[in-house]
Coordinates of N, CA and C in Angstrom, one line a residue:
M1 N -94.9 -35.1 -4.2 CA -93.8 -35.0 -3.1 C -92.9 -36.0 -2.9
W2 N -93.9 -37.1 -2.5 CA -93.1 -38.6 -2.3 C -92.3 -39.0 -3.5
K3 N -92.8 -38.8 -4.6 CA -92.2 -39.3 -5.8 C -90.9 -38.4 -6.0
K4 N -91.0 -37.1 -5.7 CA -89.8 -36.3 -6.0 C -88.7 -36.5 -4.8
H5 N -89.2 -36.7 -3.7 CA -88.3 -37.2 -2.6 C -87.6 -38.5 -2.7
N6 N -88.4 -39.3 -3.5 CA -87.7 -40.7 -3.8 C -86.7 -40.5 -4.8
I7 N -86.9 -39.7 -5.8 CA -86.0 -39.5 -6.7 C -84.7 -39.0 -6.4
V8 N -84.8 -37.9 -5.4 CA -83.7 -37.2 -4.8 C -82.8 -38.1 -4.0
T9 N -83.5 -39.0 -3.2 CA -82.9 -40.1 -2.3 C -82.2 -40.9 -3.2
G10 N -82.8 -41.3 -4.2 CA -82.2 -42.4 -5.0 C -80.9 -41.9 -5.7
V11 N -81.0 -40.5 -6.2 CA -79.8 -39.8 -6.8 C -78.7 -40.0 -5.9
I12 N -79.0 -39.5 -4.6 CA -78.1 -39.2 -3.6 C -77.4 -40.7 -3.2
M13 N -78.3 -41.7 -3.1 CA -77.7 -43.2 -2.8 C -76.8 -43.6 -4.0
L14 N -77.2 -43.2 -5.3 CA -76.5 -43.9 -6.4 C -75.0 -43.1 -6.2
W15 N -75.1 -41.8 -6.0 CA -73.9 -41.0 -6.0 C -73.1 -41.5 -5.0
A16 N -73.5 -41.8 -3.8 CA -72.7 -42.3 -2.6 C -72.1 -43.7 -2.8
A17 N -73.0 -44.6 -3.7 CA -72.5 -45.8 -4.1 C -71.2 -45.7 -4.9
L18 N -71.5 -44.8 -6.0 CA -70.3 -44.6 -6.9 C -69.1 -43.9 -6.3
W19 N -69.3 -43.3 -5.3 CA -68.1 -42.4 -4.6 C -67.5 -43.6 -3.8
V20 N -68.1 -44.4 -3.0 CA -67.7 -45.6 -2.2 C -66.9 -46.4 -3.2
G21 N -67.4 -46.8 -4.2 CA -66.9 -47.7 -5.2 C -65.5 -47.1 -5.8
E22 N -65.6 -45.9 -6.0 CA -64.4 -45.3 -6.7 C -63.4 -45.1 -5.7
K23 N -63.6 -45.1 -4.4 CA -62.6 -44.8 -3.3 C -62.3 -46.1 -3.1
A24 N -62.9 -47.2 -3.0 CA -62.5 -48.8 -2.9 C -61.5 -49.1 -4.0
N25 N -61.9 -48.7 -5.1 CA -61.0 -49.1 -6.5 C -59.8 -48.1 -6.2
A26 N -59.7 -46.8 -5.8 CA -58.4 -46.2 -5.5 C -57.6 -46.9 -4.5
Q27 N -58.3 -47.4 -3.5 CA -57.4 -47.9 -2.3 C -56.6 -49.3 -2.7
V28 N -57.6 -49.9 -3.6 CA -57.0 -51.1 -4.3 C -55.9 -50.9 -5.0
V29 N -55.8 -49.8 -5.7 CA -54.7 -49.4 -6.7 C -53.6 -48.9 -6.1
E30 N -53.9 -48.1 -4.9 CA -52.8 -47.5 -4.1 C -52.2 -48.6 -3.4
N31 N -53.1 -49.5 -2.7 CA -52.3 -50.5 -2.0 C -51.7 -51.9 -2.5
N32 N -52.3 -51.9 -3.8 CA -51.9 -52.8 -4.9 C -52.1 -54.3 -4.2
Q33 N -53.2 -54.6 -3.7 CA -53.3 -55.8 -2.9 C -54.1 -56.9 -3.7
T34 N -54.6 -56.8 -4.8 CA -55.4 -57.8 -5.3 C -54.6 -58.4 -6.6
P35 N -54.4 -59.6 -6.8 CA -53.5 -60.2 -7.9 C -54.1 -59.7 -9.3
N36 N -55.4 -59.5 -9.4 CA -55.9 -59.2 -10.8 C -55.5 -57.8 -11.1
N37 N -55.4 -56.9 -10.1 CA -55.0 -55.5 -10.4 C -53.5 -55.3 -10.5
I38 N -52.7 -56.1 -9.9 CA -51.3 -55.8 -9.7 C -50.6 -55.6 -11.2
E39 N -50.9 -56.5 -12.0 CA -50.3 -56.4 -13.4 C -50.8 -55.1 -13.9
N40 N -52.0 -54.7 -14.1 CA -52.4 -53.4 -14.8 C -51.8 -52.4 -14.0
V41 N -51.6 -52.4 -12.8 CA -51.0 -51.3 -12.0 C -49.6 -51.1 -12.6
Q42 N -48.8 -52.2 -12.3 CA -47.6 -52.0 -13.0 C -47.4 -51.6 -14.3
I43 N -48.3 -51.9 -15.2 CA -48.1 -51.5 -16.5 C -48.4 -50.0 -16.8
W44 N -49.3 -49.7 -15.9 CA -49.6 -48.2 -15.9 C -48.5 -47.2 -15.3
V45 N -48.1 -47.8 -14.0 CA -46.9 -47.0 -13.4 C -45.8 -46.9 -14.4
K46 N -45.5 -48.2 -14.8 CA -44.3 -48.3 -15.9 C -44.3 -47.2 -16.9
G47 N -45.6 -47.1 -17.6 CA -45.7 -46.3 -18.6 C -45.6 -44.7 -18.1
Q48 N -46.1 -44.3 -16.9 CA -46.1 -43.1 -16.3 C -44.6 -42.8 -16.2
L49 N -43.9 -43.7 -15.4 CA -42.4 -43.5 -15.3 C -41.6 -43.2 -16.5
L50 N -41.8 -44.0 -17.6 CA -41.2 -43.8 -18.9 C -41.2 -42.3 -19.4
W51 N -42.4 -41.9 -19.1 CA -42.6 -40.4 -19.7 C -42.6 -39.4 -18.7
L52 N -42.2 -39.6 -17.5 CA -42.1 -38.7 -16.6 C -41.2 -37.3 -17.1
D53 N -41.9 -36.1 -16.8 CA -41.3 -34.9 -17.2 C -40.2 -34.5 -16.2
Q54 N -40.6 -34.9 -14.9 CA -39.7 -34.6 -13.9 C -39.2 -35.8 -13.1
Y55 N -37.8 -35.8 -13.2 CA -37.1 -37.3 -12.7 C -37.1 -37.2 -11.2
D56 N -37.7 -38.2 -10.6 CA -37.5 -38.1 -9.1 C -36.7 -39.3 -8.7
Y57 N -35.4 -39.1 -8.4 CA -34.5 -40.0 -8.0 C -34.9 -40.6 -6.5
K58 N -35.2 -39.8 -5.7 CA -35.6 -40.5 -4.3 C -36.4 -41.2 -4.3
T59 N -37.5 -41.1 -5.1 CA -38.7 -42.1 -5.1 C -38.3 -43.4 -5.9
M60 N -37.8 -43.1 -6.9 CA -37.6 -44.4 -7.7 C -36.3 -45.0 -7.0
L61 N -35.5 -44.6 -6.3 CA -34.3 -45.4 -5.7 C -35.0 -46.4 -5.0
K62 N -36.1 -46.2 -4.1 CA -36.6 -47.2 -3.3 C -37.9 -48.0 -3.8
M63 N -38.2 -47.8 -5.3 CA -39.3 -48.4 -5.8 C -38.8 -49.8 -6.1
D64 N -39.5 -50.7 -6.1 CA -39.4 -52.1 -6.8 C -39.2 -51.9 -8.2
I65 N -37.9 -52.4 -8.8 CA -37.4 -52.2 -10.2 C -38.6 -52.8 -11.0
S66 N -39.3 -53.8 -10.7 CA -40.2 -54.2 -11.8 C -41.2 -53.1 -12.1
L67 N -41.4 -52.0 -11.4 CA -42.2 -51.0 -11.8 C -41.6 -50.0 -12.4
L68 N -40.1 -50.2 -12.8 CA -39.6 -48.9 -13.5 C -39.2 -49.7 -14.9
T69 N -38.9 -48.9 -15.8 CA -38.4 -49.4 -17.2 C -37.0 -49.5 -17.1
P70 N -36.4 -50.3 -17.9 CA -34.9 -50.5 -17.8 C -34.0 -49.4 -17.9
E71 N -34.5 -48.5 -18.6 CA -33.7 -47.2 -18.9 C -33.6 -46.3 -17.6
V72 N -34.9 -46.4 -16.9 CA -34.9 -45.8 -15.5 C -34.0 -46.3 -14.4
V73 N -34.1 -47.7 -14.5 CA -33.3 -48.3 -13.4 C -31.9 -48.0 -13.7
K74 N -31.5 -48.2 -14.9 CA -30.0 -47.8 -15.0 C -29.8 -46.3 -14.7
K75 N -30.5 -45.5 -14.9 CA -30.3 -44.1 -14.6 C -30.2 -43.8 -13.2
V76 N -31.1 -44.5 -12.4 CA -31.2 -44.5 -10.8 C -29.9 -45.1 -10.4
M77 N -29.4 -46.2 -10.9 CA -28.5 -47.1 -10.3 C -27.1 -46.2 -10.7
L78 N -27.0 -45.6 -11.9 CA -25.7 -44.8 -12.1 C -25.7 -43.7 -11.0
E79 N -26.8 -42.8 -10.8 CA -26.8 -41.9 -9.9 C -26.4 -42.3 -8.6
R80 N -27.0 -43.6 -8.0 CA -26.7 -44.0 -6.6 C -25.2 -44.4 -6.4
I81 N -24.7 -45.1 -7.7 CA -23.1 -45.3 -7.5 C -22.4 -44.1 -7.4
N82 N -22.7 -43.1 -8.2 CA -22.0 -42.0 -8.1 C -22.1 -41.1 -6.8
E83 N -23.3 -41.3 -6.2 CA -23.5 -40.6 -5.0 C -22.8 -41.3 -4.0
I84 N -22.5 -42.7 -3.9 CA -21.7 -43.4 -3.1 C -20.3 -43.1 -3.4
R85 N -19.9 -43.0 -4.4 CA -18.3 -42.8 -4.7 C -18.2 -41.3 -4.2
K86 N -18.8 -40.3 -4.4 CA -18.7 -39.1 -4.0 C -18.6 -39.0 -2.5
E87 N -19.4 -39.8 -1.6 CA -19.3 -39.9 -0.3 C -17.8 -40.4 0.2
H88 N -17.1 -41.2 -0.9 CA -16.0 -41.7 -0.5 C -14.8 -40.8 -1.2
G89 N -15.1 -39.7 -1.7 CA -14.0 -38.8 -2.3 C -13.5 -39.3 -3.4
L90 N -14.3 -40.1 -4.2 CA -13.9 -40.7 -5.6 C -14.6 -40.0 -6.7
K91 N -14.0 -40.1 -7.9 CA -14.5 -39.5 -9.0 C -15.8 -40.3 -9.4
T92 N -16.6 -39.7 -10.1 CA -17.9 -40.0 -10.6 C -17.5 -40.9 -11.9
L93 N -18.5 -42.0 -12.3 CA -18.4 -42.7 -13.4 C -19.2 -42.4 -14.5
V94 N -18.6 -42.6 -15.7 CA -19.4 -42.3 -16.9 C -20.2 -43.6 -17.2
Y95 N -21.5 -43.4 -17.7 CA -22.1 -44.4 -18.3 C -21.9 -44.8 -19.6
D96 N -21.3 -45.7 -20.0 CA -20.9 -46.1 -21.5 C -21.6 -47.2 -21.9
Q97 N -22.5 -47.0 -23.0 CA -23.4 -48.0 -23.5 C -22.7 -49.0 -24.4
R98 N -21.6 -48.8 -24.8 CA -21.0 -49.7 -25.9 C -20.6 -51.1 -25.5
L99 N -20.7 -51.4 -24.3 CA -20.6 -52.8 -23.8 C -21.8 -53.3 -23.1
D100 N -23.1 -52.5 -23.1 CA -24.3 -52.9 -22.5 C -24.7 -54.2 -23.0
S101 N -24.4 -54.4 -24.3 CA -24.9 -55.6 -24.9 C -24.3 -56.9 -24.1
I102 N -23.1 -56.8 -24.0 CA -22.2 -58.1 -23.3 C -22.8 -58.0 -22.0
A103 N -22.9 -57.1 -21.2 CA -23.6 -57.2 -19.8 C -25.0 -57.7 -19.9
L104 N -25.8 -57.3 -21.0 CA -27.0 -57.7 -21.0 C -27.0 -59.3 -21.4
D105 N -26.4 -59.7 -22.3 CA -26.3 -61.1 -22.7 C -25.8 -61.9 -21.5
F106 N -25.1 -61.4 -20.6 CA -24.6 -62.0 -19.5 C -25.6 -62.3 -18.4
A107 N -26.4 -61.0 -18.3 CA -27.6 -60.9 -17.4 C -28.7 -62.0 -17.8
K108 N -29.0 -62.1 -19.1 CA -29.9 -63.0 -19.9 C -29.5 -64.4 -19.6
E109 N -28.4 -64.9 -19.6 CA -27.9 -66.2 -19.5 C -28.0 -66.6 -18.0
L110 N -27.7 -65.5 -17.1 CA -27.7 -65.7 -15.6 C -29.4 -65.7 -15.3
N111 N -30.3 -65.6 -16.0 CA -31.5 -65.4 -15.5 C -32.3 -66.8 -15.2
W112 N -31.7 -67.3 -14.2 CA -32.6 -68.5 -13.5 C -32.6 -68.3 -12.0
T113 N -33.5 -68.9 -11.3 CA -33.8 -68.5 -10.2 C -33.0 -69.0 -9.1
D114 N -32.4 -70.0 -9.4 CA -31.3 -70.8 -8.5 C -29.7 -70.3 -8.7
W115 N -29.6 -69.0 -9.6 CA -28.1 -68.7 -9.8 C -27.3 -68.6 -8.8
R116 N -27.6 -68.2 -7.6 CA -27.0 -67.7 -6.5 C -26.6 -69.2 -5.8
N117 N -27.1 -70.2 -6.1 CA -26.7 -71.6 -5.5 C -25.5 -72.3 -6.4
K118 N -25.4 -71.8 -7.5 CA -24.5 -72.4 -8.4 C -23.0 -72.1 -7.9
K119 N -22.0 -73.2 -8.0 CA -20.7 -73.1 -7.5 C -20.0 -71.8 -8.1
Y120 N -20.2 -71.5 -9.4 CA -19.5 -70.4 -10.0 C -20.4 -69.6 -10.7
P121 N -21.3 -68.7 -10.1 CA -22.3 -68.1 -10.7 C -21.9 -67.0 -11.6
H122 N -20.8 -66.5 -11.6 CA -20.0 -65.6 -12.3 C -19.4 -66.1 -13.7
I123 N -19.9 -67.4 -13.9 CA -19.3 -68.1 -15.1 C -20.4 -68.6 -16.1
D124 N -20.4 -68.4 -17.2 CA -21.6 -68.9 -18.2 C -21.5 -70.2 -18.6
S125 N -22.3 -70.9 -19.2 CA -22.4 -72.2 -19.6 C -21.1 -72.8 -20.4
Q126 N -20.5 -71.8 -21.0 CA -19.3 -72.0 -21.9 C -17.9 -71.7 -20.8
G127 N -18.1 -71.7 -19.6 CA -17.0 -71.4 -18.7 C -16.4 -70.0 -19.0
R128 N -17.2 -69.1 -19.6 CA -16.8 -67.7 -19.6 C -17.3 -66.6 -18.6
S129 N -16.3 -65.9 -18.2 CA -16.7 -64.8 -17.5 C -17.2 -63.5 -18.2
A130 N -17.7 -62.4 -17.5 CA -17.9 -61.1 -18.4 C -16.7 -60.6 -18.8
Y131 N -15.5 -60.9 -17.9 CA -14.4 -60.4 -18.3 C -13.9 -60.9 -19.7
D132 N -14.0 -62.4 -19.8 CA -13.8 -63.0 -20.9 C -14.5 -62.4 -22.2
R133 N -15.8 -62.2 -21.9 CA -16.7 -61.7 -23.0 C -16.1 -60.3 -23.5
V134 N -15.7 -59.5 -22.4 CA -15.2 -58.1 -23.0 C -13.8 -58.4 -23.8
E135 N -13.1 -59.3 -23.2 CA -11.8 -59.3 -23.8 C -11.9 -59.7 -25.4
A136 N -12.8 -60.6 -25.6 CA -13.2 -61.0 -26.8 C -14.0 -60.1 -27.9
S137 N -14.3 -59.0 -27.2 CA -14.9 -58.0 -28.1 C -14.1 -56.9 -28.7
P138 N -14.2 -56.2 -29.6 CA -13.6 -55.3 -30.5 C -13.2 -54.1 -29.4
L139 N -14.0 -53.8 -28.4 CA -13.7 -52.6 -27.5 C -12.8 -52.9 -26.4
W140 N -12.3 -54.2 -26.5 CA -11.1 -54.5 -25.5 C -9.8 -53.6 -25.6
K141 N -9.6 -53.3 -26.8 CA -8.5 -52.4 -27.1 C -8.7 -51.1 -26.5
H142 N -9.7 -50.6 -26.2 CA -9.9 -49.3 -25.4 C -10.0 -49.6 -23.9
V143 N -9.7 -50.8 -23.3 CA -9.8 -50.9 -21.8 C -8.2 -50.8 -21.4
V144 N -7.9 -49.9 -20.3 CA -6.7 -49.8 -19.9 C -6.5 -50.7 -18.8
L145 N -5.6 -51.6 -18.9 CA -5.2 -52.7 -17.9 C -4.5 -52.0 -16.8
I146 N -5.1 -52.5 -15.5 CA -4.5 -51.9 -14.4 C -3.8 -53.1 -13.5
K147 N -2.5 -53.0 -13.0 CA -1.8 -53.8 -12.4 C -1.9 -53.6 -10.9
R148 N -2.3 -54.6 -10.2 CA -2.6 -54.6 -8.9 C -2.1 -55.8 -8.0
N149 N -1.1 -55.9 -7.3 CA -0.6 -57.0 -6.6 C -0.2 -58.1 -7.6
G150 N 0.5 -57.7 -8.5 CA 1.3 -58.5 -9.5 C 0.3 -59.0 -10.6
F151 N -0.9 -58.7 -10.5 CA -1.9 -59.1 -11.6 C -2.6 -57.9 -12.3
L152 N -2.8 -58.3 -13.7 CA -3.4 -57.2 -14.6 C -4.9 -57.6 -14.5
Y153 N -5.8 -56.4 -14.5 CA -7.2 -56.6 -14.9 C -7.5 -55.5 -15.5
G154 N -8.7 -55.8 -16.3 CA -9.3 -54.7 -16.9 C -10.7 -54.4 -16.6
I155 N -11.3 -55.5 -16.3 CA -12.7 -55.4 -16.2 C -13.2 -55.9 -14.5
K156 N -14.1 -55.0 -13.9 CA -14.5 -55.6 -12.6 C -15.9 -55.8 -12.8
E157 N -16.6 -56.8 -12.3 CA -18.0 -57.1 -12.7 C -18.7 -57.5 -11.3
N158 N -20.0 -56.9 -11.1 CA -20.9 -57.4 -10.0 C -22.2 -58.0 -10.7
I159 N -22.7 -59.1 -10.0 CA -23.9 -59.5 -10.2 C -24.8 -59.3 -9.0
V160 N -26.0 -58.8 -9.2 CA -26.9 -58.7 -8.1 C -28.4 -59.1 -8.5
S161 N -29.2 -59.6 -7.6 CA -30.5 -59.9 -7.6 C -31.2 -58.7 -8.2
A162 N -32.2 -59.0 -9.2 CA -33.1 -58.0 -9.7 C -34.5 -57.9 -9.2
T163 N -34.6 -58.5 -7.9 CA -36.0 -58.6 -7.3 C -36.3 -57.7 -6.3
T164 N -35.5 -56.6 -6.4 CA -35.8 -55.5 -5.2 C -35.6 -54.3 -5.6
S165 N -35.4 -53.3 -5.0 CA -35.1 -51.8 -5.4 C -33.8 -51.6 -5.6
V166 N -33.6 -50.3 -6.3 CA -32.1 -50.1 -6.6 C -31.4 -49.8 -5.4
N167 N -32.0 -49.3 -4.6 CA -31.5 -48.9 -3.1 C -31.0 -50.3 -2.4
G168 N -31.9 -51.4 -2.5 CA -31.6 -52.7 -2.0 C -30.5 -53.3 -2.5
Q169 N -30.6 -53.1 -4.0 CA -29.5 -53.8 -4.5 C -28.2 -53.3 -4.3
M170 N -28.0 -51.8 -4.2 CA -26.7 -51.2 -3.9 C -26.2 -51.5 -2.4
K171 N -27.3 -51.7 -1.6 CA -27.0 -52.0 -0.1 C -26.4 -53.3 0.0
A172 N -27.0 -54.3 -0.7 CA -26.3 -55.7 -0.8 C -25.1 -55.7 -1.2
L173 N -24.6 -54.8 -2.5 CA -23.4 -55.0 -2.9 C -22.4 -54.4 -2.1
M174 N -22.7 -53.3 -1.4 CA -21.8 -52.6 -0.6 C -21.6 -53.2 0.6
D175 N -22.5 -54.3 1.0 CA -22.3 -55.0 2.4 C -21.2 -56.3 2.0
S176 N -21.0 -56.4 0.6 CA -20.0 -57.4 0.1 C -18.8 -56.9 -0.2
R177 N -17.8 -57.5 0.4 CA -16.2 -56.9 0.2 C -15.9 -56.8 -1.2
G178 N -15.9 -57.8 -2.0 CA -15.7 -57.8 -3.3 C -16.4 -57.0 -4.3
H179 N -17.7 -56.9 -4.0 CA -18.6 -56.1 -4.9 C -18.2 -54.6 -4.3
R180 N -18.1 -54.3 -3.3 CA -17.8 -52.9 -2.7 C -16.5 -52.4 -3.4
E181 N -15.5 -53.3 -3.5 CA -14.3 -52.9 -4.0 C -14.4 -52.5 -5.7
A182 N -15.5 -53.3 -6.1 CA -15.6 -52.7 -7.5 C -16.3 -51.3 -7.8
I183 N -17.2 -51.3 -7.0 CA -17.9 -50.1 -6.8 C -17.0 -48.6 -6.6
L184 N -16.2 -49.0 -5.5 CA -15.3 -48.0 -5.0 C -14.0 -48.1 -5.6
S185 N -13.6 -48.6 -6.7 CA -12.4 -48.7 -7.3 C -11.8 -47.3 -7.6
S186 N -10.8 -46.9 -7.5 CA -10.3 -45.7 -8.0 C -9.6 -45.8 -9.2
D187 N -9.4 -47.0 -9.9 CA -8.8 -47.3 -11.0 C -10.0 -47.2 -12.4
V188 N -11.2 -47.1 -12.1 CA -12.4 -47.4 -13.4 C -12.7 -46.0 -13.4
N189 N -13.3 -45.7 -14.6 CA -13.8 -44.4 -15.0 C -15.3 -44.6 -15.6
S190 N -15.5 -45.8 -16.0 CA -16.8 -46.1 -16.8 C -17.5 -47.3 -16.2
V191 N -18.9 -47.4 -16.4 CA -19.6 -48.5 -15.9 C -20.7 -48.9 -17.1
W192 N -21.0 -50.1 -17.0 CA -22.1 -50.5 -18.0 C -23.1 -51.4 -17.2
F193 N -24.5 -51.4 -17.7 CA -25.3 -52.2 -17.0 C -26.1 -53.3 -17.9
G194 N -26.2 -54.5 -17.4 CA -27.1 -55.4 -18.2 C -28.1 -55.8 -17.5
Y195 N -29.4 -55.3 -18.0 CA -30.7 -55.6 -17.3 C -31.6 -55.2 -18.2
D196 N -32.9 -56.1 -18.2 CA -34.0 -56.0 -19.2 C -35.3 -56.5 -18.4
D197 N -36.4 -56.0 -18.8 CA -37.6 -56.5 -18.1 C -37.6 -58.0 -17.9
G198 N -38.1 -58.4 -16.8 CA -38.2 -59.9 -16.4 C -37.0 -60.7 -16.0
Y199 N -36.0 -59.9 -16.2 CA -34.5 -60.6 -15.7 C -34.6 -60.7 -14.2
L200 N -33.8 -61.9 -13.8 CA -33.7 -62.0 -12.3 C -32.5 -61.5 -11.8
V201 N -31.5 -61.0 -12.8 CA -30.3 -60.4 -12.2 C -30.0 -59.1 -13.0
L202 N -29.0 -58.2 -12.4 CA -28.5 -57.2 -13.0 C -27.1 -57.3 -12.9
V203 N -26.4 -57.2 -14.1 CA -25.0 -57.1 -14.2 C -24.4 -55.5 -14.2
Q204 N -23.3 -55.4 -13.4 CA -22.6 -54.2 -13.4 C -21.2 -54.6 -14.0
L205 N -20.6 -53.8 -15.0 CA -19.4 -53.9 -15.4 C -18.6 -52.6 -15.2
F206 N -17.4 -52.6 -14.6 CA -16.6 -51.4 -14.4 C -15.2 -51.5 -15.1
A207 N -14.7 -50.5 -15.7 CA -13.5 -50.4 -16.4 C -12.9 -49.1 -16.4
N208 N -11.7 -49.0 -16.8 CA -11.0 -47.8 -17.1 C -10.9 -47.7 -18.7
I209 N -11.5 -46.9 -19.1 CA -11.6 -46.9 -20.7 C -10.7 -45.6 -21.2
K210 N -10.1 -45.7 -22.2 CA -9.3 -44.8 -23.0 C -10.2 -43.6 -23.4
K211 N -10.0 -42.3 -23.2 CA -10.8 -41.4 -23.7 C -10.4 -41.0 -25.1

C-alpha cells in the first residue's frame, strides 16, 4: 500500500513539475524576457506571420517590425498610409514594386546607426538623392512631373527609423512637416518601399506614375 501510494505521489509530483516547467517556459516565450529565447521567439513569430491565413492589420500595426517579414511590413505600411489619406479625403495610393529596388538600395546604403546625425542624411555617398537615382532609371519616363511654386518635382521621399512599429514610424513621419506633406500629397498616385531584414531605416518613395 505504501509502495503504491509512493508511486502515485511520485507521478503527481512529476506531472506538477512538468506543468510548472511548461507554464514557466510559456511565460518566458510570452514575455520574451530572456536573451537566449528572444532570437528563437522572433524567428518563430516571423515564420508564423509569413504564413498567416488571416491578415490581422491592427495587431501587426503595433508590433515591432523586427518580428515581421519585409513583405508584411510593406503591406501594413501601405494600409496605414491609405488609412491616413482617407481620413484627409485623399485618394489611396497604389503600391508599385517597379522602383522598390532603388528604394531598397538607398535604404541599404543608409543602414548605419548614426544616419540621423549626418548633415545630409538623404544624400548617398556619391552625393545623390533617391530622386537622382529614380531620374537615372528607365522608369523616369513614366514619372509625371509636377510644378509647384515654380519648381518641378517628380519624386517625394521619406526616410524613417526601422527600429519601431509601423504605427510608430507613421506617427513620427506625420509629426514632421516635410514628411507629412509627402504622405498627404494630392499630386501622387503611387508609393514604393525600401526595407529588408536587419536594415535600420525604411525608405518611402512617392510619385505620380503614368497609367
